[in-house]
JSON list of C-alpha atoms in Angstrom, two decimals:
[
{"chain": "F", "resi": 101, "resn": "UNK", "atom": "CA", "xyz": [90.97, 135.71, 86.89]},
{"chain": "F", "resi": 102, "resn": "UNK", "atom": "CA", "xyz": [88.93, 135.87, 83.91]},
{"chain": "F", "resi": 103, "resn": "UNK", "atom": "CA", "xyz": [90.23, 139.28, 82.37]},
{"chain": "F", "resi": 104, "resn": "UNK", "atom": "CA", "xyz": [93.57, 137.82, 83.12]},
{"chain": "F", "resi": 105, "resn": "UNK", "atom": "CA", "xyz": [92.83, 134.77, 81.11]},
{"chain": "F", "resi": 106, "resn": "UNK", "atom": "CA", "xyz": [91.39, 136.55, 78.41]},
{"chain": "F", "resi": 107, "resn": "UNK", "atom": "CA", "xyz": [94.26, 139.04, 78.07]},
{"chain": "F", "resi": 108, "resn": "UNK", "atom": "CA", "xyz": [96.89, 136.22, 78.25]},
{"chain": "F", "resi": 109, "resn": "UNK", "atom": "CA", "xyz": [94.87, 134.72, 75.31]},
{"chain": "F", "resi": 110, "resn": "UNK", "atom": "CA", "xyz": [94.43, 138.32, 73.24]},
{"chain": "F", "resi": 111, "resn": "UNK", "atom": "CA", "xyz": [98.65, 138.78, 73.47]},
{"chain": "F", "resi": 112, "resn": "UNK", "atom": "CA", "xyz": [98.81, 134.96, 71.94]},
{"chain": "F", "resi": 113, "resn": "UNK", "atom": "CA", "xyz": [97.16, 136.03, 69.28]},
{"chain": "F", "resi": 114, "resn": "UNK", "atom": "CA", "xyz": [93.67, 134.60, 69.93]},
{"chain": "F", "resi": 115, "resn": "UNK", "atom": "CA", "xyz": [90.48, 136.47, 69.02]},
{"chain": "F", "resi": 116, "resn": "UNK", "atom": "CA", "xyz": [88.63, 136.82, 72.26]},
{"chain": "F", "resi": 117, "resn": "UNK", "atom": "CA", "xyz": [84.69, 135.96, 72.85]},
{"chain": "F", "resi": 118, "resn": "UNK", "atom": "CA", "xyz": [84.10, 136.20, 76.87]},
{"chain": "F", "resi": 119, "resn": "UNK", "atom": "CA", "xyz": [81.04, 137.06, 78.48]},
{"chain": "F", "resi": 120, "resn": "UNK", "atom": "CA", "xyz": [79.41, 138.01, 82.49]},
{"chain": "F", "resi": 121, "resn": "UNK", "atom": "CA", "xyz": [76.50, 139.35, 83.81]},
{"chain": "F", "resi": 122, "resn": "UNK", "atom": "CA", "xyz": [77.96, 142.40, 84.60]},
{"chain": "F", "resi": 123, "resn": "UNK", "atom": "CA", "xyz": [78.56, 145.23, 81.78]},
{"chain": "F", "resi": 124, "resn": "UNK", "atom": "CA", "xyz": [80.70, 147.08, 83.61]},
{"chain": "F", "resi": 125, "resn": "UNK", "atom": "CA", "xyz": [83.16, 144.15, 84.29]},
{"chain": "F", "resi": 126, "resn": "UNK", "atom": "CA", "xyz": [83.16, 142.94, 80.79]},
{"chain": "F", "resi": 127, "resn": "UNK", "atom": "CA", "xyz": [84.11, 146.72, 79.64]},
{"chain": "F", "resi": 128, "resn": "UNK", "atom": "CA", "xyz": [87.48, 146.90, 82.05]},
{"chain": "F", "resi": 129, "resn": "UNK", "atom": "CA", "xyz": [88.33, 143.46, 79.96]},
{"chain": "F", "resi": 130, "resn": "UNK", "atom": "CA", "xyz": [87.66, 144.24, 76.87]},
{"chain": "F", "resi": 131, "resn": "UNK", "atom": "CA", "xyz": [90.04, 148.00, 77.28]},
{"chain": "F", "resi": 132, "resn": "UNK", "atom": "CA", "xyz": [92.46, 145.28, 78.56]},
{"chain": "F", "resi": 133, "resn": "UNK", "atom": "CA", "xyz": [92.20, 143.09, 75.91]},
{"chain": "F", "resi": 134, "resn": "UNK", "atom": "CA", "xyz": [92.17, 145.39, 72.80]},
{"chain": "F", "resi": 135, "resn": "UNK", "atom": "CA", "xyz": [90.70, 144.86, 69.55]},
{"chain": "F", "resi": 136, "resn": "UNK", "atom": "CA", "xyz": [91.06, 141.29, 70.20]},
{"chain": "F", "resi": 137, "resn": "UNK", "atom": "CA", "xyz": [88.19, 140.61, 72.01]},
{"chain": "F", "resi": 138, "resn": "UNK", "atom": "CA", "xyz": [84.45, 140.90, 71.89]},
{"chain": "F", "resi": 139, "resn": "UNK", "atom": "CA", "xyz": [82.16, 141.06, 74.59]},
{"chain": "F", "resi": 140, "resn": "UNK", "atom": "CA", "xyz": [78.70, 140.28, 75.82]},
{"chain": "F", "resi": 141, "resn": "UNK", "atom": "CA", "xyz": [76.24, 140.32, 78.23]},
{"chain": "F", "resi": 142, "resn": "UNK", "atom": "CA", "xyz": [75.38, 136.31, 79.03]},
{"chain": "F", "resi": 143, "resn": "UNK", "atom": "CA", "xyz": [73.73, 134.19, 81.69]},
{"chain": "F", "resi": 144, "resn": "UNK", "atom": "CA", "xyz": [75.85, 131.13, 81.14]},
{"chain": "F", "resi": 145, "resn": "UNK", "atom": "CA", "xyz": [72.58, 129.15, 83.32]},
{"chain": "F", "resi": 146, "resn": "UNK", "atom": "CA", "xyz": [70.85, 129.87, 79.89]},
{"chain": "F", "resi": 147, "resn": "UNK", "atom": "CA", "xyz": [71.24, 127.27, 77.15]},
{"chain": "F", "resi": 148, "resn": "UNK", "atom": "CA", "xyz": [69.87, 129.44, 74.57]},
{"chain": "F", "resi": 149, "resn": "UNK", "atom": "CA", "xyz": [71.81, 132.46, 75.55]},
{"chain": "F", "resi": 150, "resn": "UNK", "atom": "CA", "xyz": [74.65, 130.37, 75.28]},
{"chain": "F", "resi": 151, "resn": "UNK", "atom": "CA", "xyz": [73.58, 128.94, 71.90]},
{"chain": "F", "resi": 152, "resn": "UNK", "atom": "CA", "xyz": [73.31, 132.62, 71.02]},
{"chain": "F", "resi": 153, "resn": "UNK", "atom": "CA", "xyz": [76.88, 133.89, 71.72]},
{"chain": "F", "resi": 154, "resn": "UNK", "atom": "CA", "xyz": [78.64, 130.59, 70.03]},
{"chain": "F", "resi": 155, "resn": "UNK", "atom": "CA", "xyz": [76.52, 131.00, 67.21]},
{"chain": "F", "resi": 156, "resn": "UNK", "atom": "CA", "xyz": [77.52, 134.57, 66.93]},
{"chain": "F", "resi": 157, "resn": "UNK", "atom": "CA", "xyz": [81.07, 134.25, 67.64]},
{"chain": "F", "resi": 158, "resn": "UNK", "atom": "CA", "xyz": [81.29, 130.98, 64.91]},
{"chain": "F", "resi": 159, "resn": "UNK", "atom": "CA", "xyz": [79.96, 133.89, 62.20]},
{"chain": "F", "resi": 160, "resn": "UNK", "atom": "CA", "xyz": [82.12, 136.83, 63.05]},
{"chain": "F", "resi": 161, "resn": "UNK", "atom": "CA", "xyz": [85.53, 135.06, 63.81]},
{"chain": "F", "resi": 162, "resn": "UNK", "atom": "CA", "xyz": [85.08, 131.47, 62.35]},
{"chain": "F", "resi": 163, "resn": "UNK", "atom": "CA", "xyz": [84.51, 128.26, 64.98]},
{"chain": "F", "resi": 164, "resn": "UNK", "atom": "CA", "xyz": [85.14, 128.00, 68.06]},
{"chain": "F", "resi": 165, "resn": "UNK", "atom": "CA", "xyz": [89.12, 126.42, 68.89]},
{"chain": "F", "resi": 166, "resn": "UNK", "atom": "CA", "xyz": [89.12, 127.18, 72.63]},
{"chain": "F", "resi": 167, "resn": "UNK", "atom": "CA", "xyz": [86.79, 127.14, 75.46]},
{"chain": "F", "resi": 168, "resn": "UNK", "atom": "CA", "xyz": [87.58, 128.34, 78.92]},
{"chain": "F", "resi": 169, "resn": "UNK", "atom": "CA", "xyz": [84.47, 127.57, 81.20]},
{"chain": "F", "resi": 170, "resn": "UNK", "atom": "CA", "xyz": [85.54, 129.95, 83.94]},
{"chain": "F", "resi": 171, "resn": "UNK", "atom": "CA", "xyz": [82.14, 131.29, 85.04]},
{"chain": "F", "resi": 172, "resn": "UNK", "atom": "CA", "xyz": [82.23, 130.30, 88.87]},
{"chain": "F", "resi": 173, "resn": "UNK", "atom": "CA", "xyz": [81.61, 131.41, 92.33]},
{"chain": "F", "resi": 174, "resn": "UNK", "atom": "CA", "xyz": [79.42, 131.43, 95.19]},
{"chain": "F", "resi": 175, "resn": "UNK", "atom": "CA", "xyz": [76.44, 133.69, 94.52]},
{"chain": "F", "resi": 176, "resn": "UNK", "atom": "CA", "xyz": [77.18, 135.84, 97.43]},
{"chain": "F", "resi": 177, "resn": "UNK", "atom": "CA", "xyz": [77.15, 132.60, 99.89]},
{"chain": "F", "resi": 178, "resn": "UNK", "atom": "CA", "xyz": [78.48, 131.83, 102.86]},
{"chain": "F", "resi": 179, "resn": "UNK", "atom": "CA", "xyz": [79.44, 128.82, 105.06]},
{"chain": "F", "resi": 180, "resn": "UNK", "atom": "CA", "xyz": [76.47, 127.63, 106.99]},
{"chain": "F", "resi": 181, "resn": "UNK", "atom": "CA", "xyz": [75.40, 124.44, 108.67]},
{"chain": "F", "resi": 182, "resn": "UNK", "atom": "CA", "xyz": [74.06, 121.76, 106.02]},
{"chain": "F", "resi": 183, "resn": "UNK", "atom": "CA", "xyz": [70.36, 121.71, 107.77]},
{"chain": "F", "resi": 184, "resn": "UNK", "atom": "CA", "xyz": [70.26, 125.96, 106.82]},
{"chain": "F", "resi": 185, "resn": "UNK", "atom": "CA", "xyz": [71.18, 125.37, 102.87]},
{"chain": "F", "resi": 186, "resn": "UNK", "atom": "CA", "xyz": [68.22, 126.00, 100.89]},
{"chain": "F", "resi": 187, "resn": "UNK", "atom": "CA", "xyz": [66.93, 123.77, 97.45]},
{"chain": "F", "resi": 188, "resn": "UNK", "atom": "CA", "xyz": [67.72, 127.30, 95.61]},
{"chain": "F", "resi": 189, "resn": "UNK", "atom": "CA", "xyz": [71.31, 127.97, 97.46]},
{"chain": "F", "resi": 190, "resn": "UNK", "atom": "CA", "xyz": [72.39, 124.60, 96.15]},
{"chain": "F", "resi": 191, "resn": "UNK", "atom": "CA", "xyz": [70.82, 124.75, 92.81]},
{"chain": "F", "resi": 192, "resn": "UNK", "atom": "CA", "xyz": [72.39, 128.38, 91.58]},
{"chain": "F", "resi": 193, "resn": "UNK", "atom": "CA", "xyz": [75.63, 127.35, 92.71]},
{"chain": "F", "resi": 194, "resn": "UNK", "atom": "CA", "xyz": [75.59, 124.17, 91.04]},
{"chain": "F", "resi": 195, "resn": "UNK", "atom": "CA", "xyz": [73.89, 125.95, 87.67]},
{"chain": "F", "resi": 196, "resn": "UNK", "atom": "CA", "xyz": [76.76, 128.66, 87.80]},
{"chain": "F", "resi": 197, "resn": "UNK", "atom": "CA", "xyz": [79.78, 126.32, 88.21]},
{"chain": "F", "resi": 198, "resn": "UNK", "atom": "CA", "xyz": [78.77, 123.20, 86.64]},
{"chain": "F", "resi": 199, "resn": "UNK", "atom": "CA", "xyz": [75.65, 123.71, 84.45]},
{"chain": "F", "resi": 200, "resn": "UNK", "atom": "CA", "xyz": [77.17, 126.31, 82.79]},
{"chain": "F", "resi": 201, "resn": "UNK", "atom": "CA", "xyz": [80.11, 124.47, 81.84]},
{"chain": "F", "resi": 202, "resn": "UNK", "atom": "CA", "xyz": [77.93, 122.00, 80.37]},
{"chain": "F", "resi": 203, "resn": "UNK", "atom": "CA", "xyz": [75.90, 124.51, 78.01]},
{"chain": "F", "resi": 204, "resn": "UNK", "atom": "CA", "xyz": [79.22, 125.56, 76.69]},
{"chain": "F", "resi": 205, "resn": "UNK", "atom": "CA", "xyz": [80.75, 122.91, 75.94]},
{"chain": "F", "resi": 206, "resn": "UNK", "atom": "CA", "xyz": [77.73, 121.21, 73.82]},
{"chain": "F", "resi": 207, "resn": "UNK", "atom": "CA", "xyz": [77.62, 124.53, 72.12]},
{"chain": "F", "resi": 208, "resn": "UNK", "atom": "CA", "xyz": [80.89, 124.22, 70.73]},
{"chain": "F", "resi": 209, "resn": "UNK", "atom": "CA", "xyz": [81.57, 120.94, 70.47]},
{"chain": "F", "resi": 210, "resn": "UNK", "atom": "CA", "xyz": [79.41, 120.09, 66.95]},
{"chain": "F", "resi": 211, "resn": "UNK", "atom": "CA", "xyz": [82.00, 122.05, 65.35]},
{"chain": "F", "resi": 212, "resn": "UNK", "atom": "CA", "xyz": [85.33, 121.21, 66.98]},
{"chain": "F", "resi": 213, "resn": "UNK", "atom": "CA", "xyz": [84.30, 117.41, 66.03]},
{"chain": "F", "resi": 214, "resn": "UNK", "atom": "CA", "xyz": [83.44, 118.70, 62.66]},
{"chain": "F", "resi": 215, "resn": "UNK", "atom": "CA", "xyz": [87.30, 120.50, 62.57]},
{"chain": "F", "resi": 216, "resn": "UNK", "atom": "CA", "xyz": [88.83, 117.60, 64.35]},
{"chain": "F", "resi": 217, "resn": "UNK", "atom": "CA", "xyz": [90.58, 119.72, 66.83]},
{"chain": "F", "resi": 218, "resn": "UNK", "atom": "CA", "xyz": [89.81, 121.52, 69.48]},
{"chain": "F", "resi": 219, "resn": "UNK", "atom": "CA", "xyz": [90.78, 122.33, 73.88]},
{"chain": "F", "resi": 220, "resn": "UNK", "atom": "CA", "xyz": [88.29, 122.37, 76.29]},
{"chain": "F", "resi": 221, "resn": "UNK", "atom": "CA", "xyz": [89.72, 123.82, 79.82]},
{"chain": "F", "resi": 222, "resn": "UNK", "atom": "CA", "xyz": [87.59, 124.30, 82.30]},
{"chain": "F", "resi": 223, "resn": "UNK", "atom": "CA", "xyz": [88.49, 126.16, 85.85]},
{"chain": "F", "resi": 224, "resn": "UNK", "atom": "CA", "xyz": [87.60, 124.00, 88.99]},
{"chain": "F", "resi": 225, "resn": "UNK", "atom": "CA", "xyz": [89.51, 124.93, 92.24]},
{"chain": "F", "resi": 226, "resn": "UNK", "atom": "CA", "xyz": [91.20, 123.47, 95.12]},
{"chain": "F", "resi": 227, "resn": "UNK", "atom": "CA", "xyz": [87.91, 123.15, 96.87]},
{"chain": "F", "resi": 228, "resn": "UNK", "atom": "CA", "xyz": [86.75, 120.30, 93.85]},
{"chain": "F", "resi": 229, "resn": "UNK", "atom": "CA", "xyz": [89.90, 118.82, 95.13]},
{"chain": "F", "resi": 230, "resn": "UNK", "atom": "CA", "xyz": [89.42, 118.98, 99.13]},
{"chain": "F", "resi": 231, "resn": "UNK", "atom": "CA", "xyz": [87.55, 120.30, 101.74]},
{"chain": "F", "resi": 232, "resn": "UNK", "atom": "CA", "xyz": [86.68, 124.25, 100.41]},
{"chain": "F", "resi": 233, "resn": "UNK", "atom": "CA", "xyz": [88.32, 126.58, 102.78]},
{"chain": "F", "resi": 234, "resn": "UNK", "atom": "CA", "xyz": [84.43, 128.43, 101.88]},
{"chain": "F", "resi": 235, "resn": "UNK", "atom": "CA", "xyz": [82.59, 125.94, 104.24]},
{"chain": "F", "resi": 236, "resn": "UNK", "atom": "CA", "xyz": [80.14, 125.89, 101.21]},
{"chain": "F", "resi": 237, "resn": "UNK", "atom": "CA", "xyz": [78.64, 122.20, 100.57]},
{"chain": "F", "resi": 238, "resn": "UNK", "atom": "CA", "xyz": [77.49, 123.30, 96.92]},
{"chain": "F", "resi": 239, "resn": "UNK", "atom": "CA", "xyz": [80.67, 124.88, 95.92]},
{"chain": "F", "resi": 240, "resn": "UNK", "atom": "CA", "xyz": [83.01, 122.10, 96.75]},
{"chain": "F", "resi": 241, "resn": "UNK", "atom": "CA", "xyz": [80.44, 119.80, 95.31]},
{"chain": "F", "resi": 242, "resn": "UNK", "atom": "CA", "xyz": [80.33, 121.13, 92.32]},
{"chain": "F", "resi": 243, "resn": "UNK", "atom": "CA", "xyz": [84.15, 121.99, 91.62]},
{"chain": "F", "resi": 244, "resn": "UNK", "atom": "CA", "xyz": [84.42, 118.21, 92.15]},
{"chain": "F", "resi": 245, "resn": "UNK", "atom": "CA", "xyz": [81.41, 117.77, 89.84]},
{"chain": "F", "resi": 246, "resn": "UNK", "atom": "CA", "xyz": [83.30, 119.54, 87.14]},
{"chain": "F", "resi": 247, "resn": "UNK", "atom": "CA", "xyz": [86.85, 117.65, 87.46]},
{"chain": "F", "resi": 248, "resn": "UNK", "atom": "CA", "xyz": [84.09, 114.75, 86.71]},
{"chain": "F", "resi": 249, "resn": "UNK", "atom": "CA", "xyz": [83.03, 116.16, 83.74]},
{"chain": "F", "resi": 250, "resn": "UNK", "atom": "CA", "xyz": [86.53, 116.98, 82.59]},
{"chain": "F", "resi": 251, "resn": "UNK", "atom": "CA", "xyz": [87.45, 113.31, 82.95]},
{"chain": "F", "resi": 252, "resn": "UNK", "atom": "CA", "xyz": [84.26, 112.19, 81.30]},
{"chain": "F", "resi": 253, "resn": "UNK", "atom": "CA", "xyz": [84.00, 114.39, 78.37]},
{"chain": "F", "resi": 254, "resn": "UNK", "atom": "CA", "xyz": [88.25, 113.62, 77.92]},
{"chain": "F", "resi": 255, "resn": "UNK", "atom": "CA", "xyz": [87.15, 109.93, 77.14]},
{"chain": "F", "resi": 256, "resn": "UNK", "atom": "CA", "xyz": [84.52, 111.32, 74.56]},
{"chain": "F", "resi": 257, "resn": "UNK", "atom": "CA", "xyz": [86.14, 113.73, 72.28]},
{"chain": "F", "resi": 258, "resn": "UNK", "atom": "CA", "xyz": [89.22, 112.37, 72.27]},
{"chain": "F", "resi": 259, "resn": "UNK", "atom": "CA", "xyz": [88.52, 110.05, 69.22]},
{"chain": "F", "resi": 260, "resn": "UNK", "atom": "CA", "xyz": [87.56, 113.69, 67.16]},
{"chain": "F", "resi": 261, "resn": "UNK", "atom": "CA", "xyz": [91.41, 115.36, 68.11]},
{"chain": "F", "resi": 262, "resn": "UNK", "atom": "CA", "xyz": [89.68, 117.61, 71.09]},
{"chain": "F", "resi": 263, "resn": "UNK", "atom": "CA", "xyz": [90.84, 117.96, 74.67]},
{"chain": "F", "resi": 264, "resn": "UNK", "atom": "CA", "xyz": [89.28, 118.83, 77.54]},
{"chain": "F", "resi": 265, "resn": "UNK", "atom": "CA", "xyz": [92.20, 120.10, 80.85]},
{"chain": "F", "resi": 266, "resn": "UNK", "atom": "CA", "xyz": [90.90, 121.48, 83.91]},
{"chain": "F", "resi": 267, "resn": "UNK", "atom": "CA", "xyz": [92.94, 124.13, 86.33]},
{"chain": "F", "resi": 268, "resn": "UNK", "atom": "CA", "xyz": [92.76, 123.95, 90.12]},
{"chain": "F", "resi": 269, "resn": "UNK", "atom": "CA", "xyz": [93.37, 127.26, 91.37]},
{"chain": "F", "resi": 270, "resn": "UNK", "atom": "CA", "xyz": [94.53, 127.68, 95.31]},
{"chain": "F", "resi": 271, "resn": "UNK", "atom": "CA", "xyz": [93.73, 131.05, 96.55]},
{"chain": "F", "resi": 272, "resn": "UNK", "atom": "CA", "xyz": [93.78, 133.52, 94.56]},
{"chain": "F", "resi": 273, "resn": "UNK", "atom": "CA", "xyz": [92.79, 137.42, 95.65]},
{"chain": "F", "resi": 274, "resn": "UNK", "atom": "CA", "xyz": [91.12, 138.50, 92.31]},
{"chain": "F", "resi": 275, "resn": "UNK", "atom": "CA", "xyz": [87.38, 139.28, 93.09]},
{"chain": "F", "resi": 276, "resn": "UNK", "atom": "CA", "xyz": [85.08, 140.64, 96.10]},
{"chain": "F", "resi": 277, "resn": "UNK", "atom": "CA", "xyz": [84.44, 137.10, 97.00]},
{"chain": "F", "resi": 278, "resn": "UNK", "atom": "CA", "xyz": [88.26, 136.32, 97.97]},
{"chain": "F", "resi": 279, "resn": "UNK", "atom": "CA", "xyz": [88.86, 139.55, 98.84]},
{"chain": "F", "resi": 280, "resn": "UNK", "atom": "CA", "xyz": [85.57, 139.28, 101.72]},
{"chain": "F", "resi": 281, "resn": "UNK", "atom": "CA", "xyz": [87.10, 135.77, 102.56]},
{"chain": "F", "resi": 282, "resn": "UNK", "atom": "CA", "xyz": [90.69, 136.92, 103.33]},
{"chain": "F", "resi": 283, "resn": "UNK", "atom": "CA", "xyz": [90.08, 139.72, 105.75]},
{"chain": "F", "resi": 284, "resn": "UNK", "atom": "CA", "xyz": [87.74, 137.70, 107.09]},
{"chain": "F", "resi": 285, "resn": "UNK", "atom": "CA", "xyz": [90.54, 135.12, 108.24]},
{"chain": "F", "resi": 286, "resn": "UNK", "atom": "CA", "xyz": [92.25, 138.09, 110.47]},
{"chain": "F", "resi": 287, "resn": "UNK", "atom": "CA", "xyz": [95.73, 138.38, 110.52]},
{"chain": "F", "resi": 288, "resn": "UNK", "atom": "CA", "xyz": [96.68, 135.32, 112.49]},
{"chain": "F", "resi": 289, "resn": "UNK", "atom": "CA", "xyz": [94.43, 133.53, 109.57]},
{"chain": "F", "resi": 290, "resn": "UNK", "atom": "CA", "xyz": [95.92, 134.95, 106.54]},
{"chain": "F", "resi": 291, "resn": "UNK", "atom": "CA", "xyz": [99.50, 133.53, 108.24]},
{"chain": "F", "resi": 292, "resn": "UNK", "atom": "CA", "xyz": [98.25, 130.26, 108.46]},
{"chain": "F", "resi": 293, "resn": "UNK", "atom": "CA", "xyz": [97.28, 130.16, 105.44]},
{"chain": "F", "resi": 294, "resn": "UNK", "atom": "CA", "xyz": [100.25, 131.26, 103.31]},
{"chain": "F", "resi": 295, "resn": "UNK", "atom": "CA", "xyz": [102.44, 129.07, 105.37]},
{"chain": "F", "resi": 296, "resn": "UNK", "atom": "CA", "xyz": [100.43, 126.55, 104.60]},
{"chain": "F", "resi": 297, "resn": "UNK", "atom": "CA", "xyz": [101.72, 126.80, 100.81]},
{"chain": "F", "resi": 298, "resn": "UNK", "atom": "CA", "xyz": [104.50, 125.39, 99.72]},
{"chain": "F", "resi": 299, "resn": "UNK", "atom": "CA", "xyz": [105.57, 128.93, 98.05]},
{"chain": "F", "resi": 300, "resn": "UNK", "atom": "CA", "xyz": [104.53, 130.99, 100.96]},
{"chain": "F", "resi": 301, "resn": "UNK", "atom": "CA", "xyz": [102.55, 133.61, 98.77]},
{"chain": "F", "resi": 302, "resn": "UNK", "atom": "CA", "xyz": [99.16, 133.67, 97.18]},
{"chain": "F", "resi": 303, "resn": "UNK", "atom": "CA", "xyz": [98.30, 132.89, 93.33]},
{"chain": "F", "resi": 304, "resn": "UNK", "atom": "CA", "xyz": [97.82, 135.65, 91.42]},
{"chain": "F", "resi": 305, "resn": "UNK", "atom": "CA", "xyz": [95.43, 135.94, 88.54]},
{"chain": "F", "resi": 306, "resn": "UNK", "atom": "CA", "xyz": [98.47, 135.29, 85.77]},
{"chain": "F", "resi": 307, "resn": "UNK", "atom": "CA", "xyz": [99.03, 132.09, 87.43]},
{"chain": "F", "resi": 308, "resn": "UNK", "atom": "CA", "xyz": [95.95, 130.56, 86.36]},
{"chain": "F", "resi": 309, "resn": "UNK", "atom": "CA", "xyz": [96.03, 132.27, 82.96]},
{"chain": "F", "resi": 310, "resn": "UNK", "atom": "CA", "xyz": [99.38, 130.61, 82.08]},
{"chain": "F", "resi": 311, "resn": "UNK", "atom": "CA", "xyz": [97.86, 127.14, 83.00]},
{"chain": "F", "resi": 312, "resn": "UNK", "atom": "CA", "xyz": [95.36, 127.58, 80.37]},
{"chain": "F", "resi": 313, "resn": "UNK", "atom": "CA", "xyz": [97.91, 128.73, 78.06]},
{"chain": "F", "resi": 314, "resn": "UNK", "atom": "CA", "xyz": [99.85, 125.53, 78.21]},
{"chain": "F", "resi": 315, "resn": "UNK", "atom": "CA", "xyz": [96.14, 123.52, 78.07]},
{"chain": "F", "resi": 316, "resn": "UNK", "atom": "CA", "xyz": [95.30, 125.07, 74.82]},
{"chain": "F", "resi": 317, "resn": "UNK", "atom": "CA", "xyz": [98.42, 125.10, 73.40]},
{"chain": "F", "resi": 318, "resn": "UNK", "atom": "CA", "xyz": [99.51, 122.27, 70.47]},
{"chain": "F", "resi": 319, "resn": "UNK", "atom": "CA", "xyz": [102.20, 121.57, 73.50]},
{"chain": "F", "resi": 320, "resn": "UNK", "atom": "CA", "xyz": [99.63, 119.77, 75.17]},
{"chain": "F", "resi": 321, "resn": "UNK", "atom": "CA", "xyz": [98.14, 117.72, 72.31]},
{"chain": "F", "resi": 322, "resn": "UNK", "atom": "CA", "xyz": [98.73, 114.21, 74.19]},
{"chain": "F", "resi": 323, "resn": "UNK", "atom": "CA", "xyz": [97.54, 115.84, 77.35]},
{"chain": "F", "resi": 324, "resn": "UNK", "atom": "CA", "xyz": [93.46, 115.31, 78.06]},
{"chain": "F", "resi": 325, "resn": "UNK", "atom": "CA", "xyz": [91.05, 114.07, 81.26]},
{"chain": "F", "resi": 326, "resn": "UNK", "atom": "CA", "xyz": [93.88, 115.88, 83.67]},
{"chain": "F", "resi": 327, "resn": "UNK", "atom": "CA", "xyz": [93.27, 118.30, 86.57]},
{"chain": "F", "resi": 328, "resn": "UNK", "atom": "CA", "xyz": [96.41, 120.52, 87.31]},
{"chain": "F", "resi": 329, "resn": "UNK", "atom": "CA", "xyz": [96.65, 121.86, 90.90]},
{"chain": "F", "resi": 330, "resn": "UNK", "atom": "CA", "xyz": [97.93, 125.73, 90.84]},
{"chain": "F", "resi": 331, "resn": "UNK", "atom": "CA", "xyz": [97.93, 126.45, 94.30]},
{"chain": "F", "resi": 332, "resn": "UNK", "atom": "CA", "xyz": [101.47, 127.15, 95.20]},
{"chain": "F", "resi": 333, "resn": "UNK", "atom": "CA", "xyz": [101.78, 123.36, 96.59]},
{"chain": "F", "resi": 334, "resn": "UNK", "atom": "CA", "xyz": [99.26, 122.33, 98.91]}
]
């Protein structure tokens, strides 16, 4: 979903900062992305890391306009009864989806209120939005936790001309994660589920990419503090 997002962004026109723990991942987006986009090696847990990359990024391509918190997941997690979940099961989950968004954003944001302008979009999921088809307490917690934060930090910069969108993604087949999930549903499973959608089919990684097109687009200047649901209708 990422690579998709950053390649949608790279054919706009956009000069391209994105980052992951893995090399290998970042070096199949940056061959898809061109010489519009730059890539790094980041913990997005770490504020100074973060710090690091922004500043960088700020020197070589000017500020920051857009950020697309899309680091996410469930640190190799399953479903398990509440009374098994460990302090550090909750707390990476939680530091991955939500903490990081936070670093991010207070990295940028000195100089977006500095430009007056500037889109924040952050990627939640259907699970901030429901009950997470994961069975993970920490993952639906802190999807939610993030639509918060979109709604909250809407209200703030608004005044200084920035936005701040968040995307909802249904299910989406883009990583090992979903990938583990949907066989693990069977065939009967996987049946249920696409009926269950309004468009009978999965998302696909372009979906979600468009959806943060729109977001940081001047189209959506009177848009902020919104969560949009693309999920095929749920």
């Amino acid at each position: 979903m990422g690579q998709e997002i950053c390649r949608a962004l790279s054919e706009s026109g956009a000069q391209v900062w994105t980052c992951d723990l893995d090399a290998g991942e970042l070096e199949e987006t940056r061959s898809l992305c061109g010489d519009r986009c730059e890539t790094r090696v980041v913990d997005v847990r770490d504020r100074e890391e973060v710090k690091r990359l922004i500043a960088e990024a700020s020197h070589e391509s000017g500020k920051v306009d857009v950020l697309v918190n899309n680091a996410g997941g469930v640190a190799g997690q399953v479903g398990r009864p509440l009374e098994e979940v460990t302090e550090e099961e909750w707390r990476i989950i939680f530091d991955i989806n939500l903490t990081g968004a936070f670093n991010f954003s207070q990295a940028v944001v000195p100089a977006m209120r500095s430009a007056g302008w500037g889109r924040i979009v952050n990627i939640s999921s259907g699970a901030g939005l429901r009950a997470s088809l994961t069975g993970i307490q920490a993952y639906a917690s802190a999807k939610a936790g993030l639509i918060g934060l979109t709604r909250q930090l809407a209200h703030e910069l608004g005044p200084s001309g920035i936005t701040v969108n968040c995307v909802a993604p249904g299910f989406v087949r883009c990583n090992p994660t979903t990938e583990r999930q949907w066989n693990a549903y069977g065939e009967e499973g996987q049946e249920r589920l696409v009926n269950s959608i309004a468009t009978r089919r999965l998302g696909r990684p372009e979906d979600i990419a468009h959806a943060v097109l729109f977001f940081a687009s001047d189209q959506a200047s009177w848009v902020t503090g919104q969560t949009l649901s693309v999920d095929g209708g749920r």
